[in-house]
PDB file of C-alpha atoms in Angstrom:
ATOM      1  CA  MET A   3     -29.452 -35.554 -42.259  1.00  0.00           C
ATOM      2  CA  LYS A   4     -29.112 -34.327 -38.699  1.00  0.00           C
ATOM      3  CA  THR A   5     -29.526 -30.612 -38.212  1.00  0.00           C
ATOM      4  CA  THR A   6     -28.115 -28.614 -35.340  1.00  0.00           C
ATOM      5  CA  THR A   7     -29.745 -25.581 -33.861  1.00  0.00           C
ATOM      6  CA  LYS A   8     -27.536 -22.582 -33.418  1.00  0.00           C
ATOM      7  CA  GLN A   9     -27.444 -21.299 -29.867  1.00  0.00           C
ATOM      8  CA  PRO A  10     -28.082 -17.577 -29.446  1.00  0.00           C
ATOM      9  CA  PRO A  11     -25.040 -15.590 -28.299  1.00  0.00           C
ATOM     10  CA  SER A  12     -24.736 -14.933 -24.602  1.00  0.00           C
ATOM     11  CA  PRO A  13     -25.792 -11.457 -23.550  1.00  0.00           C
ATOM     12  CA  PRO A  14     -22.882  -9.139 -22.735  1.00  0.00           C
ATOM     13  CA  ALA A  15     -21.976  -8.828 -19.083  1.00  0.00           C
ATOM     14  CA  ARG A  16     -23.575  -5.832 -17.443  1.00  0.00           C
ATOM     15  CA  LYS A  17     -21.214  -3.162 -16.246  1.00  0.00           C
ATOM     16  CA  ARG A  18     -21.375  -2.197 -12.618  1.00  0.00           C
ATOM     17  CA  GLU A  19     -23.638   0.792 -12.168  1.00  0.00           C
ATOM     18  CA  VAL A  20     -21.957   3.562 -10.215  1.00  0.00           C
ATOM     19  CA  PRO A  21     -24.347   5.801  -8.236  1.00  0.00           C
ATOM     20  CA  GLY A  22     -24.508   9.379  -9.425  1.00  0.00           C
ATOM     21  CA  ILE A  23     -23.134  10.834  -6.202  1.00  0.00           C
ATOM     22  CA  VAL A  24     -20.123   8.497  -6.383  1.00  0.00           C
ATOM     23  CA  ARG A  25     -19.509   9.462 -10.008  1.00  0.00           C
ATOM     24  CA  GLY A  26     -19.568  13.092  -8.964  1.00  0.00           C
ATOM     25  CA  ILE A  27     -17.044  12.498  -6.182  1.00  0.00           C
ATOM     26  CA  LEU A  28     -14.732  10.565  -8.500  1.00  0.00           C
ATOM     27  CA  LYS A  29     -14.964  13.251 -11.168  1.00  0.00           C
ATOM     28  CA  PHE A  30     -14.115  15.963  -8.641  1.00  0.00           C
ATOM     29  CA  ASP A  31     -11.246  13.817  -7.360  1.00  0.00           C
ATOM     30  CA  MET A  32      -9.857  13.547 -10.892  1.00  0.00           C
ATOM     31  CA  PHE A  33     -10.156  17.317 -11.304  1.00  0.00           C
ATOM     32  CA  LEU A  34      -8.334  18.063  -8.033  1.00  0.00           C
ATOM     33  CA  THR A  35      -5.617  15.526  -8.808  1.00  0.00           C
ATOM     34  CA  GLU A  36      -4.950  17.063 -12.207  1.00  0.00           C
ATOM     35  CA  LYS A  37      -4.863  20.568 -10.725  1.00  0.00           C
ATOM     36  CA  LEU A  38      -2.415  19.497  -8.014  1.00  0.00           C
ATOM     37  CA  CYS A  39      -0.100  17.759 -10.473  1.00  0.00           C
ATOM     38  CA  LYS A  40      -0.027  20.740 -12.834  1.00  0.00           C
ATOM     39  CA  MET A  41       0.626  23.148  -9.978  1.00  0.00           C
ATOM     40  CA  VAL A  42       3.524  21.093  -8.588  1.00  0.00           C
ATOM     41  CA  ASP A  43       4.950  20.506 -12.075  1.00  0.00           C
ATOM     42  CA  LYS A  44       5.465  24.253 -12.452  1.00  0.00           C
ATOM     43  CA  PHE A  45       8.013  24.194  -9.633  1.00  0.00           C
ATOM     44  CA  PHE A  46       9.194  20.570  -9.742  1.00  0.00           C
ATOM     45  CA  PRO A  47       8.871  19.305 -13.340  1.00  0.00           C
ATOM     46  CA  GLY A  48       7.985  15.635 -13.423  1.00  0.00           C
ATOM     47  CA  ARG A  49      10.488  14.889 -16.189  1.00  0.00           C
ATOM     48  CA  TYR A  50      13.294  15.802 -13.776  1.00  0.00           C
ATOM     49  CA  TYR A  51      11.880  14.482 -10.510  1.00  0.00           C
ATOM     50  CA  ARG A  52      10.213  11.288 -11.702  1.00  0.00           C
ATOM     51  CA  LYS A  53      13.306   9.236 -10.850  1.00  0.00           C
ATOM     52  CA  TYR A  54      13.050  10.395  -7.226  1.00  0.00           C
ATOM     53  CA  TYR A  55       9.361   9.522  -7.097  1.00  0.00           C
ATOM     54  CA  LYS A  56      10.284   6.081  -8.411  1.00  0.00           C
ATOM     55  CA  MET A  57      12.914   5.676  -5.692  1.00  0.00           C
ATOM     56  CA  LEU A  58      10.262   6.412  -3.079  1.00  0.00           C
ATOM     57  CA  GLU A  59       8.020   3.845  -4.749  1.00  0.00           C
ATOM     58  CA  TYR A  60      10.666   1.148  -4.342  1.00  0.00           C
ATOM     59  CA  THR A  61      11.143   1.953  -0.651  1.00  0.00           C
ATOM     60  CA  CYS A  62       7.615   0.834   0.195  1.00  0.00           C
ATOM     61  CA  HIS A  63       6.918  -1.991  -2.227  1.00  0.00           C
ATOM     62  CA  SER A  64       5.286  -5.029  -0.630  1.00  0.00           C
ATOM     63  CA  ILE A  65       7.709  -7.628  -2.034  1.00  0.00           C
ATOM     64  CA  PRO A  66      10.941  -6.144  -0.593  1.00  0.00           C
ATOM     65  CA  TRP A  67       9.257  -5.477   2.740  1.00  0.00           C
ATOM     66  CA  LEU A  68       7.826  -8.982   3.120  1.00  0.00           C
ATOM     67  CA  ALA A  69      10.911 -10.783   1.846  1.00  0.00           C
ATOM     68  CA  GLY A  70      13.271  -8.478   3.696  1.00  0.00           C
ATOM     69  CA  TRP A  71      11.405  -8.854   6.974  1.00  0.00           C
ATOM     70  CA  LEU A  72      11.460 -12.658   6.781  1.00  0.00           C
ATOM     71  CA  ILE A  73      15.189 -12.539   6.065  1.00  0.00           C
ATOM     72  CA  PHE A  74      15.632 -10.134   8.972  1.00  0.00           C
ATOM     73  CA  ILE A  75      13.918 -12.575  11.359  1.00  0.00           C
ATOM     74  CA  TRP A  76      16.067 -15.456  10.134  1.00  0.00           C
ATOM     75  CA  LEU A  77      19.396 -13.602  10.116  1.00  0.00           C
ATOM     76  CA  VAL A  78      19.087 -11.787  13.422  1.00  0.00           C
ATOM     77  CA  TRP A  79      17.300 -14.601  15.290  1.00  0.00           C
ATOM     78  CA  SER A  80      16.854 -12.910  18.625  1.00  0.00           C
ATOM     79  CA  PRO A  81      14.054 -14.124  20.937  1.00  0.00           C
ATOM     80  CA  SER A  82      13.881 -10.637  22.408  1.00  0.00           C
ATOM     81  CA  LEU A  83      12.766  -9.351  18.992  1.00  0.00           C
ATOM     82  CA  PHE A  84      10.287 -12.090  18.090  1.00  0.00           C
ATOM     83  CA  GLN A  85       7.277 -10.254  19.511  1.00  0.00           C
ATOM     84  CA  MET A  86       7.959  -7.110  17.517  1.00  0.00           C
ATOM     85  CA  GLN A  87       8.894  -9.048  14.383  1.00  0.00           C
ATOM     86  CA  VAL A  88       5.830 -11.297  14.357  1.00  0.00           C
ATOM     87  CA  ASN A  89       3.319  -8.550  15.093  1.00  0.00           C
ATOM     88  CA  PHE A  90       4.834  -6.346  12.414  1.00  0.00           C
ATOM     89  CA  LEU A  91       4.796  -9.213   9.912  1.00  0.00           C
ATOM     90  CA  VAL A  92       1.120  -9.914  10.615  1.00  0.00           C
ATOM     91  CA  GLY A  93       0.367  -6.285   9.794  1.00  0.00           C
ATOM     92  CA  LEU A  94       2.295  -6.465   6.527  1.00  0.00           C
ATOM     93  CA  VAL A  95       0.382  -9.566   5.437  1.00  0.00           C
ATOM     94  CA  LEU A  96      -2.913  -8.019   6.528  1.00  0.00           C
ATOM     95  CA  ASP A  97      -2.158  -4.916   4.474  1.00  0.00           C
ATOM     96  CA  LEU A  98      -1.357  -6.980   1.389  1.00  0.00           C
ATOM     97  CA  VAL A  99      -4.606  -8.952   1.661  1.00  0.00           C
ATOM     98  CA  LEU A 100      -6.868  -5.980   2.390  1.00  0.00           C
ATOM     99  CA  VAL A 101      -5.436  -3.837  -0.400  1.00  0.00           C
ATOM    100  CA  ALA A 102      -5.845  -6.675  -2.907  1.00  0.00           C
ATOM    101  CA  LEU A 103      -9.454  -7.286  -1.842  1.00  0.00           C
ATOM    102  CA  LEU A 104     -10.400  -3.606  -1.918  1.00  0.00           C
ATOM    103  CA  LYS A 105      -8.810  -3.058  -5.311  1.00  0.00           C
ATOM    104  CA  ALA A 106     -10.529  -6.126  -6.730  1.00  0.00           C
ATOM    105  CA  TYR A 107     -13.859  -4.897  -5.364  1.00  0.00           C
ATOM    106  CA  THR A 108     -13.671  -1.211  -6.301  1.00  0.00           C
ATOM    107  CA  ARG A 109     -11.871  -1.749  -9.632  1.00  0.00           C
ATOM    108  CA  ARG A 110     -11.068   1.907 -10.053  1.00  0.00           C
ATOM    109  CA  ASN A 111      -8.736   2.454 -12.986  1.00  0.00           C
ATOM    110  CA  ARG A 112      -5.470   4.255 -12.475  1.00  0.00           C
ATOM    111  CA  PRO A 113      -5.032   7.748 -13.953  1.00  0.00           C
ATOM    112  CA  ALA A 114      -4.869   7.771 -17.742  1.00  0.00           C
ATOM    113  CA  THR A 115      -1.405   9.377 -17.604  1.00  0.00           C
ATOM    114  CA  ASN A 116       0.046   6.561 -15.492  1.00  0.00           C
ATOM    115  CA  GLN A 117       2.967   4.742 -17.087  1.00  0.00           C
ATOM    116  CA  ALA A 118       2.868   0.944 -16.904  1.00  0.00           C
ATOM    117  CA  ASP A 119       6.332   0.626 -15.394  1.00  0.00           C
ATOM    118  CA  MET A 120       5.589  -0.247 -11.781  1.00  0.00           C
ATOM    119  CA  PHE A 121       7.748  -3.041 -10.378  1.00  0.00           C
ATOM    120  CA  GLY A 122       5.952  -6.270  -9.478  1.00  0.00           C
ATOM    121  CA  SER A 123       2.502  -5.130 -10.577  1.00  0.00           C
ATOM    122  CA  VAL A 124       0.212  -8.177 -10.787  1.00  0.00           C
ATOM    123  CA  GLY A 125      -3.484  -8.947 -10.503  1.00  0.00           C
ATOM    124  CA  PRO A 126      -5.438  -6.262  -8.629  1.00  0.00           C
ATOM    125  CA  ASP A 127      -2.410  -3.946  -8.734  1.00  0.00           C
ATOM    126  CA  LYS A 128      -3.726  -2.622 -12.035  1.00  0.00           C
ATOM    127  CA  PHE A 129      -6.476  -0.885 -10.068  1.00  0.00           C
ATOM    128  CA  SER A 130      -6.086   2.319  -8.134  1.00  0.00           C
ATOM    129  CA  PHE A 131      -8.125   2.412  -4.913  1.00  0.00           C
ATOM    130  CA  PRO A 132      -6.737   2.347  -2.284  1.00  0.00           C
ATOM    131  CA  SER A 133      -3.029   3.097  -2.523  1.00  0.00           C
ATOM    132  CA  GLY A 134      -1.192   0.100  -1.110  1.00  0.00           C
ATOM    133  CA  HIS A 135       2.065   2.018  -0.863  1.00  0.00           C
ATOM    134  CA  VAL A 136       0.414   4.672   1.294  1.00  0.00           C
ATOM    135  CA  SER A 137      -1.429   2.213   3.538  1.00  0.00           C
ATOM    136  CA  ARG A 138       1.829   0.326   4.068  1.00  0.00           C
ATOM    137  CA  ALA A 139       3.829   3.486   4.761  1.00  0.00           C
ATOM    138  CA  VAL A 140       1.263   4.725   7.278  1.00  0.00           C
ATOM    139  CA  TYR A 141       1.161   1.335   8.991  1.00  0.00           C
ATOM    140  CA  ILE A 142       4.969   1.146   9.185  1.00  0.00           C
ATOM    141  CA  THR A 143       5.230   4.696  10.507  1.00  0.00           C
ATOM    142  CA  PHE A 144       2.512   4.217  13.111  1.00  0.00           C
ATOM    143  CA  PHE A 145       3.975   0.872  14.191  1.00  0.00           C
ATOM    144  CA  PHE A 146       7.462   2.177  14.879  1.00  0.00           C
ATOM    145  CA  LEU A 147       6.288   5.436  16.418  1.00  0.00           C
ATOM    146  CA  TYR A 148       3.538   4.133  18.698  1.00  0.00           C
ATOM    147  CA  LEU A 149       3.049   0.353  18.753  1.00  0.00           C
ATOM    148  CA  HIS A 150       6.713  -0.531  19.170  1.00  0.00           C
ATOM    149  CA  PRO A 151       8.590   2.767  19.441  1.00  0.00           C
ATOM    150  CA  VAL A 152      12.130   1.752  18.559  1.00  0.00           C
ATOM    151  CA  VAL A 153      12.660   4.999  16.660  1.00  0.00           C
ATOM    152  CA  ASN A 154      14.328   7.658  18.795  1.00  0.00           C
ATOM    153  CA  PHE A 155      13.377  11.316  18.795  1.00  0.00           C
ATOM    154  CA  PHE A 156      15.878  12.308  16.106  1.00  0.00           C
ATOM    155  CA  LEU A 157      14.597   9.690  13.650  1.00  0.00           C
ATOM    156  CA  ARG A 158      10.921  10.560  13.997  1.00  0.00           C
ATOM    157  CA  ALA A 159      11.104  13.514  11.626  1.00  0.00           C
ATOM    158  CA  PRO A 160      12.789  11.498   8.811  1.00  0.00           C
ATOM    159  CA  LEU A 161      10.249   8.693   9.224  1.00  0.00           C
ATOM    160  CA  LEU A 162       7.306  11.091   9.047  1.00  0.00           C
ATOM    161  CA  SER A 163       8.912  12.921   6.125  1.00  0.00           C
ATOM    162  CA  TRP A 164       9.352   9.633   4.258  1.00  0.00           C
ATOM    163  CA  CYS A 165       5.708   8.707   4.799  1.00  0.00           C
ATOM    164  CA  THR A 166       4.455  12.135   3.706  1.00  0.00           C
ATOM    165  CA  SER A 167       6.758  12.335   0.688  1.00  0.00           C
ATOM    166  CA  LEU A 168       5.776   8.870  -0.458  1.00  0.00           C
ATOM    167  CA  ALA A 169       2.073   9.707  -0.220  1.00  0.00           C
ATOM    168  CA  LEU A 170       2.537  12.865  -2.297  1.00  0.00           C
ATOM    169  CA  SER A 171       4.737  11.070  -4.826  1.00  0.00           C
ATOM    170  CA  ARG A 172       1.980   8.540  -5.557  1.00  0.00           C
ATOM    171  CA  VAL A 173      -0.115  11.378  -6.966  1.00  0.00           C
ATOM    172  CA  LEU A 174       2.738  13.190  -8.721  1.00  0.00           C
ATOM    173  CA  LEU A 175       3.860   9.923 -10.299  1.00  0.00           C
ATOM    174  CA  ARG A 176       0.316   9.628 -11.682  1.00  0.00           C
ATOM    175  CA  ARG A 177      -0.133   6.255 -10.027  1.00  0.00           C
ATOM    176  CA  HIS A 178      -3.103   7.390  -7.950  1.00  0.00           C
ATOM    177  CA  PHE A 179      -5.752  10.001  -7.458  1.00  0.00           C
ATOM    178  CA  ILE A 180      -5.942  12.021  -4.251  1.00  0.00           C
ATOM    179  CA  LEU A 181      -8.852   9.929  -2.974  1.00  0.00           C
ATOM    180  CA  ASP A 182      -6.786   6.751  -3.405  1.00  0.00           C
ATOM    181  CA  VAL A 183      -4.077   8.214  -1.196  1.00  0.00           C
ATOM    182  CA  LEU A 184      -6.588   9.272   1.457  1.00  0.00           C
ATOM    183  CA  GLY A 185      -8.094   5.786   1.360  1.00  0.00           C
ATOM    184  CA  GLY A 186      -4.650   4.267   1.837  1.00  0.00           C
ATOM    185  CA  PHE A 187      -3.996   6.606   4.763  1.00  0.00           C
ATOM    186  CA  VAL A 188      -7.193   5.555   6.546  1.00  0.00           C
ATOM    187  CA  LEU A 189      -6.561   1.883   5.809  1.00  0.00           C
ATOM    188  CA  GLY A 190      -3.041   2.073   7.240  1.00  0.00           C
ATOM    189  CA  LEU A 191      -4.353   3.620  10.455  1.00  0.00           C
ATOM    190  CA  LEU A 192      -7.033   0.934  10.766  1.00  0.00           C
ATOM    191  CA  GLU A 193      -4.445  -1.797  10.242  1.00  0.00           C
ATOM    192  CA  ALA A 194      -2.223  -0.354  12.955  1.00  0.00           C
ATOM    193  CA  ALA A 195      -5.204  -0.076  15.301  1.00  0.00           C
ATOM    194  CA  PHE A 196      -6.140  -3.695  14.601  1.00  0.00           C
ATOM    195  CA  ILE A 197      -2.601  -4.941  15.270  1.00  0.00           C
ATOM    196  CA  SER A 198      -2.604  -2.951  18.500  1.00  0.00           C
ATOM    197  CA  TYR A 199      -5.858  -4.660  19.489  1.00  0.00           C
ATOM    198  CA  ILE A 200      -4.754  -8.241  18.740  1.00  0.00           C
ATOM    199  CA  TRP A 201      -1.124  -7.713  19.821  1.00  0.00           C
ATOM    200  CA  PHE A 202       0.400 -11.182  20.260  1.00  0.00           C
ATOM    201  CA  GLU A 203       2.199 -11.950  23.492  1.00  0.00           C
ATOM    202  CA  LYS A 204       5.892 -12.787  23.564  1.00  0.00           C
ATOM    203  CA  ASP A 205       5.388 -16.508  24.249  1.00  0.00           C
ATOM    204  CA  THR A 206       2.980 -16.826  21.321  1.00  0.00           C
ATOM    205  CA  CYS A 207       5.384 -15.094  18.961  1.00  0.00           C
ATOM    206  CA  THR A 208       8.305 -17.231  20.099  1.00  0.00           C
ATOM    207  CA  TYR A 209       6.260 -20.380  19.550  1.00  0.00           C
ATOM    208  CA  LEU A 210       5.203 -19.281  16.060  1.00  0.00           C
ATOM    209  CA  VAL A 211       8.729 -18.439  14.953  1.00  0.00           C
ATOM    210  CA  THR A 212      10.278 -21.626  16.307  1.00  0.00           C
ATOM    211  CA  PHE A 213       7.434 -23.782  14.977  1.00  0.00           C
ATOM    212  CA  LEU A 214       7.536 -22.344  11.463  1.00  0.00           C
ATOM    213  CA  SER A 215      11.325 -22.436  11.338  1.00  0.00           C
ATOM    214  CA  ASP A 216      11.447 -25.959  12.804  1.00  0.00           C
ATOM    215  CA  GLN A 217      14.020 -24.896  15.377  1.00  0.00           C
TER     216      GLN A 217
END
């Protein structure tokens, strides 16, 4: 009779070791975030204002921005806008890729009080650092204020207010810690700086749009 030898169970996967100084920073970040949320809740209770925080969340979601921008290019179809449209689109895609990679690498969990009701949350979106909404908002704001300033003087204040309010709402909505928001802010600035550095010329953008659209 043939006997089979039982294989020993595989050892459990080792958890990533977080350096002590990083653990201390994250713990302090959690403490500050909780303090900020409790302080704001005294004046603006989350149970009343959560719906407004959610509205801000929708205004900077990656799916509507990417899909909407592609539709905008197709519907308007103006060669004079191709340069702005293509460069902006490259930044949106870059933001999506970088945020996904950073979240997959850092794997920081979202706050324990976060509600799992975020629209279109897939894959690395379950992680917290950095805030993709904030990086996108900062990139959009910087793009239309400095890289391609189509926003006139009277619209600058609303654009900056939107960006600031969205960043604060990410914490008050319990989606992110303060450090996540700061990370998103820095990432958005770096993305805008990179797009400024590689800025595609008008002829290149026209070629890309016509080639991809088969016009």
